[in-house]
mmCIF file of C-alpha atoms in Angstrom:
data_model
loop_
_atom_site.group_PDB
_atom_site.id
_atom_site.type_symbol
_atom_site.label_atom_id
_atom_site.label_comp_id
_atom_site.label_asym_id
_atom_site.label_seq_id
_atom_site.Cartn_x
_atom_site.Cartn_y
_atom_site.Cartn_z
ATOM 1 C CA UNK A 1 -2.956 54.989 -58.063
ATOM 2 C CA UNK A 2 -2.158 51.351 -58.814
ATOM 3 C CA UNK A 3 -5.151 49.155 -59.515
ATOM 4 C CA UNK A 4 -5.814 46.253 -57.217
ATOM 5 C CA UNK A 5 -5.415 42.983 -59.157
ATOM 6 C CA UNK A 6 -9.144 42.281 -58.810
ATOM 7 C CA UNK A 7 -9.846 45.364 -60.933
ATOM 8 C CA UNK A 8 -7.887 44.089 -63.932
ATOM 9 C CA UNK A 9 -9.729 43.048 -67.121
ATOM 10 C CA UNK A 10 -11.329 39.628 -67.156
ATOM 11 C CA UNK A 11 -10.843 36.931 -69.803
ATOM 12 C CA UNK A 12 -13.786 36.398 -72.130
ATOM 13 C CA UNK A 13 -14.381 32.662 -72.498
ATOM 14 C CA UNK A 14 -16.088 31.406 -75.681
ATOM 15 C CA UNK A 15 -19.038 29.031 -75.620
ATOM 16 C CA UNK A 16 -17.737 25.580 -74.671
ATOM 17 C CA UNK A 17 -21.019 23.710 -74.869
ATOM 18 C CA UNK A 18 -20.363 20.144 -75.975
ATOM 19 C CA UNK A 19 -16.642 20.314 -75.158
ATOM 20 C CA UNK A 20 -15.059 17.872 -72.700
ATOM 21 C CA UNK A 21 -12.392 19.336 -70.429
ATOM 22 C CA UNK A 22 -10.003 17.509 -68.098
ATOM 23 C CA UNK A 23 -8.483 19.680 -65.362
ATOM 24 C CA UNK A 24 -5.944 18.179 -62.968
ATOM 25 C CA UNK A 25 -5.587 19.546 -59.466
ATOM 26 C CA UNK A 26 -9.133 20.946 -59.479
ATOM 27 C CA UNK A 27 -10.183 19.958 -55.958
ATOM 28 C CA UNK A 28 -9.202 23.439 -54.767
ATOM 29 C CA UNK A 29 -7.232 26.568 -55.637
ATOM 30 C CA UNK A 30 -6.614 27.630 -59.203
ATOM 31 C CA UNK A 31 -7.762 24.296 -60.620
ATOM 32 C CA UNK A 32 -11.162 24.587 -58.964
ATOM 33 C CA UNK A 33 -11.464 28.188 -60.090
ATOM 34 C CA UNK A 34 -10.631 27.205 -63.660
ATOM 35 C CA UNK A 35 -13.139 24.373 -63.529
ATOM 36 C CA UNK A 36 -15.874 26.777 -62.476
ATOM 37 C CA UNK A 37 -15.098 29.201 -65.301
ATOM 38 C CA UNK A 38 -15.112 26.354 -67.838
ATOM 39 C CA UNK A 39 -18.382 25.021 -66.438
ATOM 40 C CA UNK A 40 -19.974 28.451 -66.736
ATOM 41 C CA UNK A 41 -19.019 28.408 -70.414
ATOM 42 C CA UNK A 42 -20.812 25.090 -70.859
ATOM 43 C CA UNK A 43 -17.906 22.611 -70.787
ATOM 44 C CA UNK A 44 -18.346 19.096 -69.429
ATOM 45 C CA UNK A 45 -15.738 18.622 -66.711
ATOM 46 C CA UNK A 46 -13.663 15.611 -65.737
ATOM 47 C CA UNK A 47 -11.665 16.237 -62.588
ATOM 48 C CA UNK A 48 -8.911 13.750 -61.685
ATOM 49 C CA UNK A 49 -8.405 13.984 -57.905
ATOM 50 C CA UNK A 50 -6.180 12.235 -55.395
ATOM 51 C CA UNK A 51 -8.453 12.798 -52.394
ATOM 52 C CA UNK A 52 -12.022 11.488 -52.939
ATOM 53 C CA UNK A 53 -13.484 13.624 -50.130
ATOM 54 C CA UNK A 54 -12.024 16.814 -51.596
ATOM 55 C CA UNK A 55 -13.243 15.708 -55.003
ATOM 56 C CA UNK A 56 -16.804 15.341 -53.727
ATOM 57 C CA UNK A 57 -16.620 18.745 -52.050
ATOM 58 C CA UNK A 58 -15.323 20.337 -55.254
ATOM 59 C CA UNK A 59 -18.102 18.727 -57.279
ATOM 60 C CA UNK A 60 -20.740 19.945 -54.822
ATOM 61 C CA UNK A 61 -19.310 23.452 -54.945
ATOM 62 C CA UNK A 62 -19.266 23.501 -58.731
ATOM 63 C CA UNK A 63 -22.857 22.283 -59.008
ATOM 64 C CA UNK A 64 -23.971 24.895 -56.482
ATOM 65 C CA UNK A 65 -22.124 27.676 -58.317
ATOM 66 C CA UNK A 66 -23.173 26.522 -61.798
ATOM 67 C CA UNK A 67 -26.587 24.839 -61.699
ATOM 68 C CA UNK A 68 -26.754 22.152 -64.337
ATOM 69 C CA UNK A 69 -22.960 21.787 -64.523
ATOM 70 C CA UNK A 70 -21.865 18.414 -65.871
ATOM 71 C CA UNK A 71 -18.928 17.369 -63.721
ATOM 72 C CA UNK A 72 -17.474 14.051 -62.641
ATOM 73 C CA UNK A 73 -14.348 13.046 -60.760
ATOM 74 C CA UNK A 74 -11.841 10.291 -61.411
ATOM 75 C CA UNK A 75 -9.283 9.000 -58.952
ATOM 76 C CA UNK A 76 -5.721 9.841 -59.956
ATOM 77 C CA UNK A 77 -2.415 10.447 -58.209
ATOM 78 C CA UNK A 78 0.107 12.116 -60.513
ATOM 79 C CA UNK A 79 2.864 10.904 -58.214
ATOM 80 C CA UNK A 80 2.118 7.338 -59.336
ATOM 81 C CA UNK A 81 2.552 6.207 -62.936
ATOM 82 C CA UNK A 82 0.292 3.251 -62.206
ATOM 83 C CA UNK A 83 -2.459 5.627 -61.098
ATOM 84 C CA UNK A 84 -1.942 7.810 -64.184
ATOM 85 C CA UNK A 85 -2.222 4.726 -66.385
ATOM 86 C CA UNK A 86 -5.448 3.658 -64.657
ATOM 87 C CA UNK A 87 -6.962 7.117 -65.187
ATOM 88 C CA UNK A 88 -5.995 7.107 -68.853
ATOM 89 C CA UNK A 89 -7.240 3.564 -69.384
ATOM 90 C CA UNK A 90 -10.619 4.523 -67.942
ATOM 91 C CA UNK A 91 -10.958 7.560 -70.191
ATOM 92 C CA UNK A 92 -9.790 5.608 -73.242
ATOM 93 C CA UNK A 93 -12.394 2.941 -72.495
ATOM 94 C CA UNK A 94 -15.087 5.643 -72.540
ATOM 95 C CA UNK A 95 -13.839 6.462 -76.061
ATOM 96 C CA UNK A 96 -14.910 10.104 -75.907
ATOM 97 C CA UNK A 97 -12.654 12.818 -77.365
ATOM 98 C CA UNK A 98 -11.086 15.295 -74.957
ATOM 99 C CA UNK A 99 -11.209 18.884 -76.227
ATOM 100 C CA UNK A 100 -9.250 20.569 -73.463
ATOM 101 C CA UNK A 101 -6.686 19.385 -70.930
ATOM 102 C CA UNK A 102 -5.288 21.717 -68.284
ATOM 103 C CA UNK A 103 -2.217 20.259 -66.551
ATOM 104 C CA UNK A 104 -2.586 22.244 -63.352
ATOM 105 C CA UNK A 105 -1.898 19.900 -60.423
ATOM 106 C CA UNK A 106 1.394 20.285 -58.647
ATOM 107 C CA UNK A 107 3.459 20.271 -55.492
ATOM 108 C CA UNK A 108 5.771 23.043 -54.330
ATOM 109 C CA UNK A 109 8.942 23.035 -52.205
ATOM 110 C CA UNK A 110 8.557 20.198 -49.693
ATOM 111 C CA UNK A 111 11.318 20.846 -47.122
ATOM 112 C CA UNK A 112 12.878 17.378 -47.328
ATOM 113 C CA UNK A 113 13.491 15.281 -50.415
ATOM 114 C CA UNK A 114 10.480 13.048 -50.989
ATOM 115 C CA UNK A 115 9.933 10.556 -53.785
ATOM 116 C CA UNK A 116 6.972 9.408 -55.846
ATOM 117 C CA UNK A 117 5.684 5.853 -55.951
ATOM 118 C CA UNK A 118 8.149 5.259 -58.794
ATOM 119 C CA UNK A 119 11.167 6.702 -56.996
ATOM 120 C CA UNK A 120 11.328 10.106 -58.706
ATOM 121 C CA UNK A 121 11.901 13.324 -56.786
ATOM 122 C CA UNK A 122 8.372 14.385 -55.841
ATOM 123 C CA UNK A 123 8.247 17.723 -57.649
ATOM 124 C CA UNK A 124 9.770 16.504 -60.904
ATOM 125 C CA UNK A 125 7.700 13.325 -60.762
ATOM 126 C CA UNK A 126 4.374 15.027 -60.050
ATOM 127 C CA UNK A 127 4.635 18.328 -61.869
ATOM 128 C CA UNK A 128 6.377 17.142 -65.022
ATOM 129 C CA UNK A 129 6.575 13.362 -65.413
ATOM 130 C CA UNK A 130 3.055 12.581 -64.228
ATOM 131 C CA UNK A 131 1.521 15.104 -66.592
ATOM 132 C CA UNK A 132 3.682 14.051 -69.527
ATOM 133 C CA UNK A 133 2.659 10.423 -68.996
ATOM 134 C CA UNK A 134 -1.000 11.441 -68.841
ATOM 135 C CA UNK A 135 -0.837 13.457 -72.066
ATOM 136 C CA UNK A 136 1.003 10.646 -73.824
ATOM 137 C CA UNK A 137 -1.526 8.018 -72.822
ATOM 138 C CA UNK A 138 -4.487 10.258 -73.711
ATOM 139 C CA UNK A 139 -3.003 11.324 -77.038
ATOM 140 C CA UNK A 140 -5.542 9.355 -79.153
ATOM 141 C CA UNK A 141 -8.455 11.186 -77.483
ATOM 142 C CA UNK A 142 -6.685 14.554 -77.633
ATOM 143 C CA UNK A 143 -5.654 14.153 -81.239
ATOM 144 C CA UNK A 144 -9.124 13.137 -82.351
ATOM 145 C CA UNK A 145 -10.603 16.477 -81.254
ATOM 146 C CA UNK A 146 -7.574 18.659 -82.083
ATOM 147 C CA UNK A 147 -7.431 19.473 -78.389
ATOM 148 C CA UNK A 148 -5.890 22.385 -76.570
ATOM 149 C CA UNK A 149 -3.383 21.297 -73.900
ATOM 150 C CA UNK A 150 -2.404 24.032 -71.445
ATOM 151 C CA UNK A 151 0.369 23.397 -68.939
ATOM 152 C CA UNK A 152 0.526 25.407 -65.726
ATOM 153 C CA UNK A 153 4.142 26.293 -65.102
ATOM 154 C CA UNK A 154 5.600 29.064 -62.927
ATOM 155 C CA UNK A 155 7.675 32.205 -63.218
ATOM 156 C CA UNK A 156 10.169 30.172 -61.193
ATOM 157 C CA UNK A 157 10.911 28.296 -64.418
ATOM 158 C CA UNK A 158 13.181 31.152 -65.487
ATOM 159 C CA UNK A 159 15.558 30.196 -62.652
ATOM 160 C CA UNK A 160 15.406 26.470 -63.365
ATOM 161 C CA UNK A 161 18.403 24.460 -64.521
ATOM 162 C CA UNK A 162 18.429 20.881 -65.772
ATOM 163 C CA UNK A 163 21.210 18.940 -64.084
ATOM 164 C CA UNK A 164 21.410 15.989 -66.450
ATOM 165 C CA UNK A 165 23.494 14.017 -63.987
ATOM 166 C CA UNK A 166 21.073 14.533 -61.117
ATOM 167 C CA UNK A 167 17.556 15.309 -62.379
ATOM 168 C CA UNK A 168 16.101 13.549 -59.332
ATOM 169 C CA UNK A 169 18.168 15.549 -56.823
ATOM 170 C CA UNK A 170 19.726 12.431 -55.351
ATOM 171 C CA UNK A 171 23.132 13.999 -54.756
ATOM 172 C CA UNK A 172 21.809 17.190 -53.250
ATOM 173 C CA UNK A 173 18.294 18.433 -52.570
ATOM 174 C CA UNK A 174 17.173 22.043 -52.442
ATOM 175 C CA UNK A 175 13.383 22.579 -52.237
ATOM 176 C CA UNK A 176 13.474 25.708 -54.371
ATOM 177 C CA UNK A 177 16.017 24.411 -56.881
ATOM 178 C CA UNK A 178 14.025 21.212 -57.411
ATOM 179 C CA UNK A 179 10.801 23.189 -57.805
ATOM 180 C CA UNK A 180 12.360 25.539 -60.352
ATOM 181 C CA UNK A 181 13.684 22.556 -62.290
ATOM 182 C CA UNK A 182 10.279 20.866 -62.375
ATOM 183 C CA UNK A 183 8.608 24.036 -63.628
ATOM 184 C CA UNK A 184 11.225 24.565 -66.327
ATOM 185 C CA UNK A 185 10.686 20.958 -67.383
ATOM 186 C CA UNK A 186 6.945 21.603 -67.631
ATOM 187 C CA UNK A 187 7.420 24.688 -69.793
ATOM 188 C CA UNK A 188 9.880 22.890 -72.060
ATOM 189 C CA UNK A 189 7.455 19.976 -72.361
ATOM 190 C CA UNK A 190 4.595 22.294 -73.360
ATOM 191 C CA UNK A 191 6.691 23.884 -76.099
ATOM 192 C CA UNK A 192 8.130 20.577 -77.328
ATOM 193 C CA UNK A 193 4.661 19.000 -77.364
ATOM 194 C CA UNK A 194 3.493 21.722 -79.716
ATOM 195 C CA UNK A 195 6.546 21.350 -81.972
ATOM 196 C CA UNK A 196 6.084 17.589 -82.203
ATOM 197 C CA UNK A 197 2.362 17.900 -82.750
ATOM 198 C CA UNK A 198 3.030 20.070 -85.782
ATOM 199 C CA UNK A 199 5.781 17.809 -87.070
ATOM 200 C CA UNK A 200 3.871 14.540 -86.665
ATOM 201 C CA UNK A 201 0.336 15.683 -87.366
ATOM 202 C CA UNK A 202 -1.105 15.032 -83.907
ATOM 203 C CA UNK A 203 -3.414 18.039 -84.251
ATOM 204 C CA UNK A 204 -2.840 19.218 -80.671
ATOM 205 C CA UNK A 205 -2.339 22.880 -79.749
ATOM 206 C CA UNK A 206 -0.042 23.055 -76.717
ATOM 207 C CA UNK A 207 0.773 26.198 -74.745
ATOM 208 C CA UNK A 208 1.592 27.251 -71.190
ATOM 209 C CA UNK A 209 0.746 29.769 -68.499
ATOM 210 C CA UNK A 210 1.890 30.871 -65.070
ATOM 211 C CA UNK A 211 -0.244 32.448 -62.306
ATOM 212 C CA UNK A 212 2.268 34.955 -60.968
ATOM 213 C CA UNK A 213 2.144 35.020 -57.187
ATOM 214 C CA UNK A 214 -1.297 33.693 -56.359
ATOM 215 C CA UNK A 215 -2.235 32.598 -52.874
ATOM 216 C CA UNK A 216 -3.347 28.960 -52.850
ATOM 217 C CA UNK A 217 -2.984 25.904 -50.655
ATOM 218 C CA UNK A 218 0.372 25.161 -52.291
ATOM 219 C CA UNK A 219 1.990 27.482 -49.769
ATOM 220 C CA UNK A 220 0.811 25.173 -46.981
ATOM 221 C CA UNK A 221 0.766 21.715 -48.559
ATOM 222 C CA UNK A 222 4.308 21.719 -49.940
ATOM 223 C CA UNK A 223 6.376 23.666 -47.412
ATOM 224 C CA UNK A 224 4.378 22.067 -44.589
ATOM 225 C CA UNK A 225 4.816 18.496 -45.807
ATOM 226 C CA UNK A 226 5.808 16.309 -42.874
ATOM 227 C CA UNK A 227 5.061 18.985 -40.257
ATOM 228 C CA UNK A 228 2.074 19.561 -37.991
ATOM 229 C CA UNK A 229 2.640 23.336 -37.920
ATOM 230 C CA UNK A 230 1.634 25.748 -40.696
ATOM 231 C CA UNK A 231 4.739 26.957 -42.560
ATOM 232 C CA UNK A 232 5.735 30.562 -41.974
ATOM 233 C CA UNK A 233 5.498 31.355 -45.672
ATOM 234 C CA UNK A 234 1.733 30.796 -45.534
ATOM 235 C CA UNK A 235 1.261 33.563 -42.954
ATOM 236 C CA UNK A 236 3.461 35.904 -44.975
ATOM 237 C CA UNK A 237 1.482 35.234 -48.150
ATOM 238 C CA UNK A 238 -1.837 35.801 -46.421
ATOM 239 C CA UNK A 239 -0.603 39.112 -45.059
ATOM 240 C CA UNK A 240 0.630 40.289 -48.457
ATOM 241 C CA UNK A 241 -2.665 39.230 -50.023
ATOM 242 C CA UNK A 242 -4.591 41.278 -47.475
ATOM 243 C CA UNK A 243 -2.390 44.286 -48.286
ATOM 244 C CA UNK A 244 -2.714 43.737 -52.035
ATOM 245 C CA UNK A 245 1.068 43.712 -52.418
ATOM 246 C CA UNK A 246 2.761 41.242 -54.812
ATOM 247 C CA UNK A 247 0.110 38.582 -54.151
ATOM 248 C CA UNK A 248 -3.270 38.098 -55.819
ATOM 249 C CA UNK A 249 -6.351 35.944 -55.190
ATOM 250 C CA UNK A 250 -7.223 32.795 -57.100
ATOM 251 C CA UNK A 251 -9.850 34.508 -59.232
ATOM 252 C CA UNK A 252 -7.156 36.735 -60.689
ATOM 253 C CA UNK A 253 -4.327 34.214 -60.799
ATOM 254 C CA UNK A 254 -6.276 31.761 -62.920
ATOM 255 C CA UNK A 255 -6.748 34.223 -65.796
ATOM 256 C CA UNK A 256 -3.514 33.475 -67.728
ATOM 257 C CA UNK A 257 -4.286 29.751 -67.803
ATOM 258 C CA UNK A 258 -7.906 30.472 -68.689
ATOM 259 C CA UNK A 259 -6.822 32.612 -71.623
ATOM 260 C CA UNK A 260 -4.206 30.105 -72.784
ATOM 261 C CA UNK A 261 -6.767 27.307 -72.602
ATOM 262 C CA UNK A 262 -9.763 28.997 -74.231
ATOM 263 C CA UNK A 263 -8.812 32.063 -76.271
ATOM 264 C CA UNK A 264 -8.969 31.137 -79.984
ATOM 265 C CA UNK A 265 -6.046 33.510 -80.571
ATOM 266 C CA UNK A 266 -3.829 31.774 -77.999
ATOM 267 C CA UNK A 267 -1.953 29.531 -80.380
ATOM 268 C CA UNK A 268 0.503 26.734 -79.893
ATOM 269 C CA UNK A 269 3.842 27.513 -78.313
ATOM 270 C CA UNK A 270 2.546 30.640 -76.575
ATOM 271 C CA UNK A 271 3.014 31.532 -72.909
ATOM 272 C CA UNK A 272 0.723 33.642 -70.709
ATOM 273 C CA UNK A 273 1.114 35.284 -67.310
ATOM 274 C CA UNK A 274 0.193 38.406 -65.320
ATOM 275 C CA UNK A 275 1.032 41.752 -66.922
ATOM 276 C CA UNK A 276 1.892 43.659 -63.738
ATOM 277 C CA UNK A 277 5.281 44.738 -62.428
ATOM 278 C CA UNK A 278 7.577 41.745 -62.216
ATOM 279 C CA UNK A 279 4.685 39.596 -63.500
ATOM 280 C CA UNK A 280 3.655 38.956 -59.878
ATOM 281 C CA UNK A 281 0.059 40.111 -60.331
ATOM 282 C CA UNK A 282 -2.157 41.680 -62.967
ATOM 283 C CA UNK A 283 -4.287 40.908 -65.957
ATOM 284 C CA UNK A 284 -3.481 38.131 -68.386
ATOM 285 C CA UNK A 285 -1.036 38.850 -71.193
ATOM 286 C CA UNK A 286 1.231 36.943 -73.515
ATOM 287 C CA UNK A 287 4.736 36.612 -72.047
ATOM 288 C CA UNK A 288 8.165 36.361 -73.564
ATOM 289 C CA UNK A 289 9.531 32.836 -73.294
ATOM 290 C CA UNK A 290 12.405 32.325 -70.885
ATOM 291 C CA UNK A 291 15.634 31.715 -72.757
ATOM 292 C CA UNK A 292 16.332 28.466 -70.910
ATOM 293 C CA UNK A 293 13.018 27.068 -72.179
ATOM 294 C CA UNK A 294 13.794 27.728 -75.848
ATOM 295 C CA UNK A 295 16.842 25.448 -76.143
ATOM 296 C CA UNK A 296 15.558 22.960 -78.725
ATOM 297 C CA UNK A 297 18.340 20.433 -78.190
ATOM 298 C CA UNK A 298 17.772 20.421 -74.428
ATOM 299 C CA UNK A 299 14.010 20.056 -74.937
ATOM 300 C CA UNK A 300 14.511 17.067 -77.228
ATOM 301 C CA UNK A 301 16.871 15.491 -74.722
ATOM 302 C CA UNK A 302 14.450 16.094 -71.847
ATOM 303 C CA UNK A 303 11.663 14.549 -73.920
ATOM 304 C CA UNK A 304 13.701 11.395 -74.578
ATOM 305 C CA UNK A 305 14.827 11.107 -70.952
ATOM 306 C CA UNK A 306 11.257 11.626 -69.733
ATOM 307 C CA UNK A 307 9.951 8.937 -72.082
ATOM 308 C CA UNK A 308 12.532 6.550 -70.646
ATOM 309 C CA UNK A 309 11.613 7.492 -67.067
ATOM 310 C CA UNK A 310 7.851 7.151 -67.550
ATOM 311 C CA UNK A 311 7.813 4.301 -70.052
ATOM 312 C CA UNK A 312 5.331 6.277 -72.167
ATOM 313 C CA UNK A 313 6.461 6.875 -75.737
ATOM 314 C CA UNK A 314 4.763 9.232 -78.138
ATOM 315 C CA UNK A 315 4.234 8.115 -81.758
ATOM 316 C CA UNK A 316 5.916 9.577 -84.816
ATOM 317 C CA UNK A 317 2.578 9.883 -86.605
ATOM 318 C CA UNK A 318 -1.008 10.724 -85.747
ATOM 319 C CA UNK A 319 -2.107 8.128 -83.156
ATOM 320 C CA UNK A 320 -4.761 5.508 -83.653
ATOM 321 C CA UNK A 321 -6.469 3.847 -80.733
ATOM 322 C CA UNK A 322 -3.289 2.878 -78.887
ATOM 323 C CA UNK A 323 -0.146 4.629 -77.726
ATOM 324 C CA UNK A 324 3.275 3.040 -77.427
ATOM 325 C CA UNK A 325 3.862 2.213 -73.771
ATOM 326 C CA UNK A 326 6.722 0.160 -72.422
ATOM 327 C CA UNK A 327 6.685 -1.800 -69.182
ATOM 328 C CA UNK A 328 5.826 0.237 -66.106
ATOM 329 C CA UNK A 329 9.095 -0.873 -64.772
ATOM 330 C CA UNK A 330 11.236 0.690 -67.117
ATOM 331 C CA UNK A 331 -13.274 24.337 -82.054
ATOM 332 C CA UNK A 332 -10.700 26.079 -80.086
ATOM 333 C CA UNK A 333 -7.960 25.618 -82.615
ATOM 334 C CA UNK A 334 -5.529 28.524 -82.294
ATOM 335 C CA UNK A 335 -3.313 27.586 -85.197
#
């Protein structure tokens, strides 16, 4: 008899007392679940949120679940480079090292092409470019503590293709194709960040994870964008979750990211996901990298293009107190 996903082994999280963790997209879903697990291990949490009301609710929930939890929110919209810069500037002004950053926030398959505040296709701009800009701006704080940076990608990354002539889907928009592309970009960024950290002495350990098929609000927020009716996919996902078929709850889906972010053995350049059939559900396990994500030349090109798009440029050496940024117009170690 096949085990229900909830019966799979848990991830053992080490003591994180004294560690500062930034988790994006933690007002609900997997991000909130991750934040709770990190808080239980003693981490101090910083939660960048777009919606202040949801941020307050998430904070209240965390403090109720983990009495004594140290958690604060910061306003941030990853679909706005100006907002990302303001978040980073605030954290840099606090001058406190960041030990762990989980790039979890995201948007999935809006039915019509939508753009960010800076004119990028919404999924590429939020999922990939916003997070890359945030990591680049926070590099001094991350480098100082030899931080772990874990990027939440998706199994959909294996189907992603980078159309260099149309990264922003201006000539033709497909919700799924654009989503796959953004998730491939995230995985390639995570791997390239680790390679460059080693080459330039940044001290960062960068890896990635995917949650399999986990039921979260993404199945409503993205596909339902611009509509007053719940998308059909949400009802289908809820039904499959109730049956325990190909869909798992948040508490299970967060485990790969939790392991990637906290397991001392989860080194740089590694990739975690569910170990079940098709990697839809299951316990956390190290995954084989998708071939499309291991093209070093493509990763270097994507990095350069993304720096140009965001205006955030990473240094060639260990950073000091500042990071190279152009005009906005333009001891968990694991090694």
